[in-house]
């Protein structure tokens, strides 16, 4: 399958649309990102970092609980749009983005990012179980979490959230 690039060979730019204050523009941009991720087989960590930074601000601008819940579900489910070999990188970049941006989240926006992290953890575990739940993939997933969610440099709020939610999410996804 061809890679989803613009005619000049560059990945598409979603940042302005994802960070728009207009919900309909953000929704269209999330659909475009989903299409892009389904077709992109040679994504780099840098490209995914740019995508997740834009998705972070998409979540930042979402208001009202039902809109936030729907968006958190759609963003966390993006892991399923990727080819299986890119899912660990996508998940790692998500947790690094959350760790990097954590200190900028004000108390009024904290709950929606907790919801996003809870759903992202659940969907990443669901993707792991759907792909192949063997010792090697489970060990790789644990290393991924150790490098992101439980990294020594990750903010305490992110680490404590992970400790609180990990077993609950795991229990919900295991057969």
PDB file of C-alpha atoms in Angstrom:
ATOM      1  CA  UNK A   1       0.000   0.000   0.000  1.00  0.00           C
ATOM      2  CA  UNK A   2       1.447   3.431  -0.853  1.00  0.00           C
ATOM      3  CA  UNK A   3       2.378   5.779   1.917  1.00  0.00           C
ATOM      4  CA  UNK A   4       0.009   8.698   2.557  1.00  0.00           C
ATOM      5  CA  UNK A   5       2.171  11.657   1.638  1.00  0.00           C
ATOM      6  CA  UNK A   6       1.489  14.939  -0.089  1.00  0.00           C
ATOM      7  CA  UNK A   7       2.599  15.310  -3.733  1.00  0.00           C
ATOM      8  CA  UNK A   8       5.900  16.871  -2.600  1.00  0.00           C
ATOM      9  CA  UNK A   9       6.687  13.779  -0.494  1.00  0.00           C
ATOM     10  CA  UNK A  10       6.020  15.413   2.876  1.00  0.00           C
ATOM     11  CA  UNK A  11       3.510  14.165   5.448  1.00  0.00           C
ATOM     12  CA  UNK A  12       0.296  16.223   5.537  1.00  0.00           C
ATOM     13  CA  UNK A  13      -0.018  19.014   8.078  1.00  0.00           C
ATOM     14  CA  UNK A  14      -2.930  18.688  10.477  1.00  0.00           C
ATOM     15  CA  UNK A  15      -1.854  21.014  13.286  1.00  0.00           C
ATOM     16  CA  UNK A  16      -3.947  24.102  12.595  1.00  0.00           C
ATOM     17  CA  UNK A  17      -7.114  22.151  11.907  1.00  0.00           C
ATOM     18  CA  UNK A  18      -6.716  19.894  14.967  1.00  0.00           C
ATOM     19  CA  UNK A  19      -6.058  22.867  17.249  1.00  0.00           C
ATOM     20  CA  UNK A  20      -8.974  24.880  15.884  1.00  0.00           C
ATOM     21  CA  UNK A  21     -11.502  26.258  18.343  1.00  0.00           C
ATOM     22  CA  UNK A  22     -14.257  25.173  15.908  1.00  0.00           C
ATOM     23  CA  UNK A  23     -15.481  21.645  16.710  1.00  0.00           C
ATOM     24  CA  UNK A  24     -16.507  20.804  13.135  1.00  0.00           C
ATOM     25  CA  UNK A  25     -13.035  21.684  11.832  1.00  0.00           C
ATOM     26  CA  UNK A  26     -11.438  19.562  14.577  1.00  0.00           C
ATOM     27  CA  UNK A  27     -13.768  16.642  13.791  1.00  0.00           C
ATOM     28  CA  UNK A  28     -12.910  16.779  10.086  1.00  0.00           C
ATOM     29  CA  UNK A  29      -9.215  16.919  10.961  1.00  0.00           C
ATOM     30  CA  UNK A  30      -9.488  13.845  13.226  1.00  0.00           C
ATOM     31  CA  UNK A  31     -11.126  11.960  10.337  1.00  0.00           C
ATOM     32  CA  UNK A  32      -8.284  13.068   8.050  1.00  0.00           C
ATOM     33  CA  UNK A  33      -5.675  11.908  10.584  1.00  0.00           C
ATOM     34  CA  UNK A  34      -7.435   8.543  10.826  1.00  0.00           C
ATOM     35  CA  UNK A  35      -7.323   8.134   7.029  1.00  0.00           C
ATOM     36  CA  UNK A  36      -3.672   9.184   7.012  1.00  0.00           C
ATOM     37  CA  UNK A  37      -2.684   6.713   9.733  1.00  0.00           C
ATOM     38  CA  UNK A  38      -4.445   3.855   7.937  1.00  0.00           C
ATOM     39  CA  UNK A  39      -2.352   4.474   4.827  1.00  0.00           C
ATOM     40  CA  UNK A  40       0.965   5.532   6.365  1.00  0.00           C
ATOM     41  CA  UNK A  41       3.350   2.596   6.649  1.00  0.00           C
ATOM     42  CA  UNK A  42       6.641   4.431   7.036  1.00  0.00           C
ATOM     43  CA  UNK A  43       5.835   6.753   9.907  1.00  0.00           C
ATOM     44  CA  UNK A  44       8.771   8.008  11.913  1.00  0.00           C
ATOM     45  CA  UNK A  45       8.839   8.884  15.572  1.00  0.00           C
ATOM     46  CA  UNK A  46       9.188  12.561  14.662  1.00  0.00           C
ATOM     47  CA  UNK A  47       6.092  12.453  12.445  1.00  0.00           C
ATOM     48  CA  UNK A  48       4.074  10.727  15.157  1.00  0.00           C
ATOM     49  CA  UNK A  49       5.335  13.261  17.715  1.00  0.00           C
ATOM     50  CA  UNK A  50       3.979  16.056  15.543  1.00  0.00           C
ATOM     51  CA  UNK A  51       0.672  14.234  15.105  1.00  0.00           C
ATOM     52  CA  UNK A  52       0.311  13.624  18.852  1.00  0.00           C
ATOM     53  CA  UNK A  53       1.192  17.206  19.731  1.00  0.00           C
ATOM     54  CA  UNK A  54      -1.591  18.379  17.404  1.00  0.00           C
ATOM     55  CA  UNK A  55      -3.979  15.749  18.828  1.00  0.00           C
ATOM     56  CA  UNK A  56      -3.097  16.929  22.337  1.00  0.00           C
ATOM     57  CA  UNK A  57      -4.229  20.452  21.447  1.00  0.00           C
ATOM     58  CA  UNK A  58      -7.302  19.059  19.737  1.00  0.00           C
ATOM     59  CA  UNK A  59      -8.235  17.565  23.102  1.00  0.00           C
ATOM     60  CA  UNK A  60      -7.207  20.791  24.842  1.00  0.00           C
ATOM     61  CA  UNK A  61      -9.805  22.787  22.859  1.00  0.00           C
ATOM     62  CA  UNK A  62     -12.675  20.350  23.365  1.00  0.00           C
ATOM     63  CA  UNK A  63     -15.351  21.627  25.717  1.00  0.00           C
ATOM     64  CA  UNK A  64     -18.307  19.979  27.447  1.00  0.00           C
ATOM     65  CA  UNK A  65     -18.098  16.497  28.912  1.00  0.00           C
ATOM     66  CA  UNK A  66     -19.892  14.543  26.120  1.00  0.00           C
ATOM     67  CA  UNK A  67     -17.711  16.141  23.425  1.00  0.00           C
ATOM     68  CA  UNK A  68     -14.582  15.389  25.456  1.00  0.00           C
ATOM     69  CA  UNK A  69     -15.612  11.778  26.030  1.00  0.00           C
ATOM     70  CA  UNK A  70     -16.315  11.227  22.328  1.00  0.00           C
ATOM     71  CA  UNK A  71     -13.043  12.840  21.290  1.00  0.00           C
ATOM     72  CA  UNK A  72     -11.019  10.933  23.896  1.00  0.00           C
ATOM     73  CA  UNK A  73     -12.514   7.680  22.597  1.00  0.00           C
ATOM     74  CA  UNK A  74     -11.744   8.557  18.967  1.00  0.00           C
ATOM     75  CA  UNK A  75      -8.184   9.698  19.703  1.00  0.00           C
ATOM     76  CA  UNK A  76      -7.341   6.681  21.827  1.00  0.00           C
ATOM     77  CA  UNK A  77      -8.859   4.340  19.210  1.00  0.00           C
ATOM     78  CA  UNK A  78      -6.477   5.705  16.563  1.00  0.00           C
ATOM     79  CA  UNK A  79      -4.025   2.982  17.634  1.00  0.00           C
ATOM     80  CA  UNK A  80      -6.265   0.492  15.800  1.00  0.00           C
ATOM     81  CA  UNK A  81      -6.024   2.483  12.547  1.00  0.00           C
ATOM     82  CA  UNK A  82      -2.290   1.859  12.300  1.00  0.00           C
ATOM     83  CA  UNK A  83      -0.532  -1.162  10.878  1.00  0.00           C
ATOM     84  CA  UNK A  84       0.297  -3.578  13.722  1.00  0.00           C
ATOM     85  CA  UNK A  85       4.038  -2.900  13.526  1.00  0.00           C
ATOM     86  CA  UNK A  86       3.511   0.853  14.117  1.00  0.00           C
ATOM     87  CA  UNK A  87       1.191   0.527  17.123  1.00  0.00           C
ATOM     88  CA  UNK A  88       3.939   0.291  19.776  1.00  0.00           C
ATOM     89  CA  UNK A  89       5.635   3.416  18.429  1.00  0.00           C
ATOM     90  CA  UNK A  90       2.301   5.261  18.368  1.00  0.00           C
ATOM     91  CA  UNK A  91       1.650   4.292  21.982  1.00  0.00           C
ATOM     92  CA  UNK A  92       5.168   5.233  23.102  1.00  0.00           C
ATOM     93  CA  UNK A  93       4.871   8.644  21.447  1.00  0.00           C
ATOM     94  CA  UNK A  94       1.485   9.194  23.096  1.00  0.00           C
ATOM     95  CA  UNK A  95       2.923   8.629  26.589  1.00  0.00           C
ATOM     96  CA  UNK A  96       5.957  10.792  25.850  1.00  0.00           C
ATOM     97  CA  UNK A  97       3.643  13.554  24.646  1.00  0.00           C
ATOM     98  CA  UNK A  98       1.557  13.338  27.801  1.00  0.00           C
ATOM     99  CA  UNK A  99       4.707  13.451  29.952  1.00  0.00           C
ATOM    100  CA  UNK A 100       6.113  16.411  28.018  1.00  0.00           C
ATOM    101  CA  UNK A 101       2.890  18.442  28.102  1.00  0.00           C
ATOM    102  CA  UNK A 102       1.687  17.418  31.576  1.00  0.00           C
ATOM    103  CA  UNK A 103       2.939  20.430  33.514  1.00  0.00           C
ATOM    104  CA  UNK A 104       1.097  22.801  31.162  1.00  0.00           C
ATOM    105  CA  UNK A 105      -2.319  21.280  31.883  1.00  0.00           C
ATOM    106  CA  UNK A 106      -4.350  23.468  34.214  1.00  0.00           C
ATOM    107  CA  UNK A 107      -6.698  22.060  36.830  1.00  0.00           C
ATOM    108  CA  UNK A 108      -9.769  22.820  34.693  1.00  0.00           C
ATOM    109  CA  UNK A 109      -8.523  20.566  31.891  1.00  0.00           C
ATOM    110  CA  UNK A 110      -7.055  17.793  34.010  1.00  0.00           C
ATOM    111  CA  UNK A 111     -10.094  15.498  33.994  1.00  0.00           C
ATOM    112  CA  UNK A 112     -10.346  15.341  30.215  1.00  0.00           C
ATOM    113  CA  UNK A 113      -6.678  14.365  29.942  1.00  0.00           C
ATOM    114  CA  UNK A 114      -7.113  11.716  32.628  1.00  0.00           C
ATOM    115  CA  UNK A 115      -9.998  10.359  30.540  1.00  0.00           C
ATOM    116  CA  UNK A 116      -7.817  10.390  27.403  1.00  0.00           C
ATOM    117  CA  UNK A 117      -4.990   8.566  29.191  1.00  0.00           C
ATOM    118  CA  UNK A 118      -7.391   5.989  30.660  1.00  0.00           C
ATOM    119  CA  UNK A 119      -8.862   5.239  27.247  1.00  0.00           C
ATOM    120  CA  UNK A 120      -5.459   5.243  25.529  1.00  0.00           C
ATOM    121  CA  UNK A 121      -4.181   2.685  28.024  1.00  0.00           C
ATOM    122  CA  UNK A 122      -7.277   0.540  27.465  1.00  0.00           C
ATOM    123  CA  UNK A 123      -7.040   0.732  23.653  1.00  0.00           C
ATOM    124  CA  UNK A 124      -3.318   0.018  23.601  1.00  0.00           C
ATOM    125  CA  UNK A 125      -3.908  -3.080  25.745  1.00  0.00           C
ATOM    126  CA  UNK A 126      -6.791  -4.087  23.481  1.00  0.00           C
ATOM    127  CA  UNK A 127      -4.516  -3.747  20.433  1.00  0.00           C
ATOM    128  CA  UNK A 128      -1.843  -5.835  22.170  1.00  0.00           C
ATOM    129  CA  UNK A 129      -4.341  -8.599  22.957  1.00  0.00           C
ATOM    130  CA  UNK A 130      -5.813  -8.492  19.441  1.00  0.00           C
ATOM    131  CA  UNK A 131      -2.426  -8.687  17.696  1.00  0.00           C
ATOM    132  CA  UNK A 132      -0.778 -11.489  19.638  1.00  0.00           C
ATOM    133  CA  UNK A 133      -0.693 -11.937  23.357  1.00  0.00           C
ATOM    134  CA  UNK A 134       2.507 -13.901  23.756  1.00  0.00           C
ATOM    135  CA  UNK A 135       5.426 -13.460  26.118  1.00  0.00           C
ATOM    136  CA  UNK A 136       7.525 -11.527  23.614  1.00  0.00           C
ATOM    137  CA  UNK A 137       4.815  -8.965  22.779  1.00  0.00           C
ATOM    138  CA  UNK A 138       3.862  -8.595  26.464  1.00  0.00           C
ATOM    139  CA  UNK A 139       7.524  -7.962  27.349  1.00  0.00           C
ATOM    140  CA  UNK A 140       7.801  -5.405  24.534  1.00  0.00           C
ATOM    141  CA  UNK A 141       4.635  -3.684  25.764  1.00  0.00           C
ATOM    142  CA  UNK A 142       5.992  -3.555  29.318  1.00  0.00           C
ATOM    143  CA  UNK A 143       9.213  -1.990  28.001  1.00  0.00           C
ATOM    144  CA  UNK A 144       7.137   0.534  26.058  1.00  0.00           C
ATOM    145  CA  UNK A 145       5.283   1.548  29.231  1.00  0.00           C
ATOM    146  CA  UNK A 146       8.522   1.692  31.184  1.00  0.00           C
ATOM    147  CA  UNK A 147       9.927   4.041  28.555  1.00  0.00           C
ATOM    148  CA  UNK A 148       6.835   6.284  28.520  1.00  0.00           C
ATOM    149  CA  UNK A 149       4.187   6.038  31.217  1.00  0.00           C
ATOM    150  CA  UNK A 150       6.518   4.817  33.963  1.00  0.00           C
ATOM    151  CA  UNK A 151       9.720   6.516  32.772  1.00  0.00           C
ATOM    152  CA  UNK A 152      11.878   7.918  35.547  1.00  0.00           C
ATOM    153  CA  UNK A 153      11.539  11.419  34.092  1.00  0.00           C
ATOM    154  CA  UNK A 154       7.752  11.247  33.668  1.00  0.00           C
ATOM    155  CA  UNK A 155       5.737  13.597  35.882  1.00  0.00           C
ATOM    156  CA  UNK A 156       4.463  12.058  39.124  1.00  0.00           C
ATOM    157  CA  UNK A 157       0.860  12.715  38.121  1.00  0.00           C
ATOM    158  CA  UNK A 158       1.283  10.585  34.992  1.00  0.00           C
ATOM    159  CA  UNK A 159       3.088   7.822  36.890  1.00  0.00           C
ATOM    160  CA  UNK A 160       0.530   7.724  39.702  1.00  0.00           C
ATOM    161  CA  UNK A 161      -2.276   7.668  37.166  1.00  0.00           C
ATOM    162  CA  UNK A 162      -0.609   4.676  35.500  1.00  0.00           C
ATOM    163  CA  UNK A 163      -0.244   2.838  38.794  1.00  0.00           C
ATOM    164  CA  UNK A 164      -3.875   3.485  39.603  1.00  0.00           C
ATOM    165  CA  UNK A 165      -5.288   2.492  36.215  1.00  0.00           C
ATOM    166  CA  UNK A 166      -3.002  -0.181  34.763  1.00  0.00           C
ATOM    167  CA  UNK A 167      -4.360  -3.283  36.501  1.00  0.00           C
ATOM    168  CA  UNK A 168      -7.963  -2.182  36.002  1.00  0.00           C
ATOM    169  CA  UNK A 169      -7.364  -1.696  32.289  1.00  0.00           C
ATOM    170  CA  UNK A 170      -5.449  -4.946  31.988  1.00  0.00           C
ATOM    171  CA  UNK A 171      -8.149  -6.911  33.789  1.00  0.00           C
ATOM    172  CA  UNK A 172     -10.761  -5.473  31.431  1.00  0.00           C
ATOM    173  CA  UNK A 173      -8.860  -6.529  28.290  1.00  0.00           C
ATOM    174  CA  UNK A 174      -7.589  -9.986  29.139  1.00  0.00           C
ATOM    175  CA  UNK A 175      -9.613 -12.898  27.786  1.00  0.00           C
TER     176      UNK A 175
END
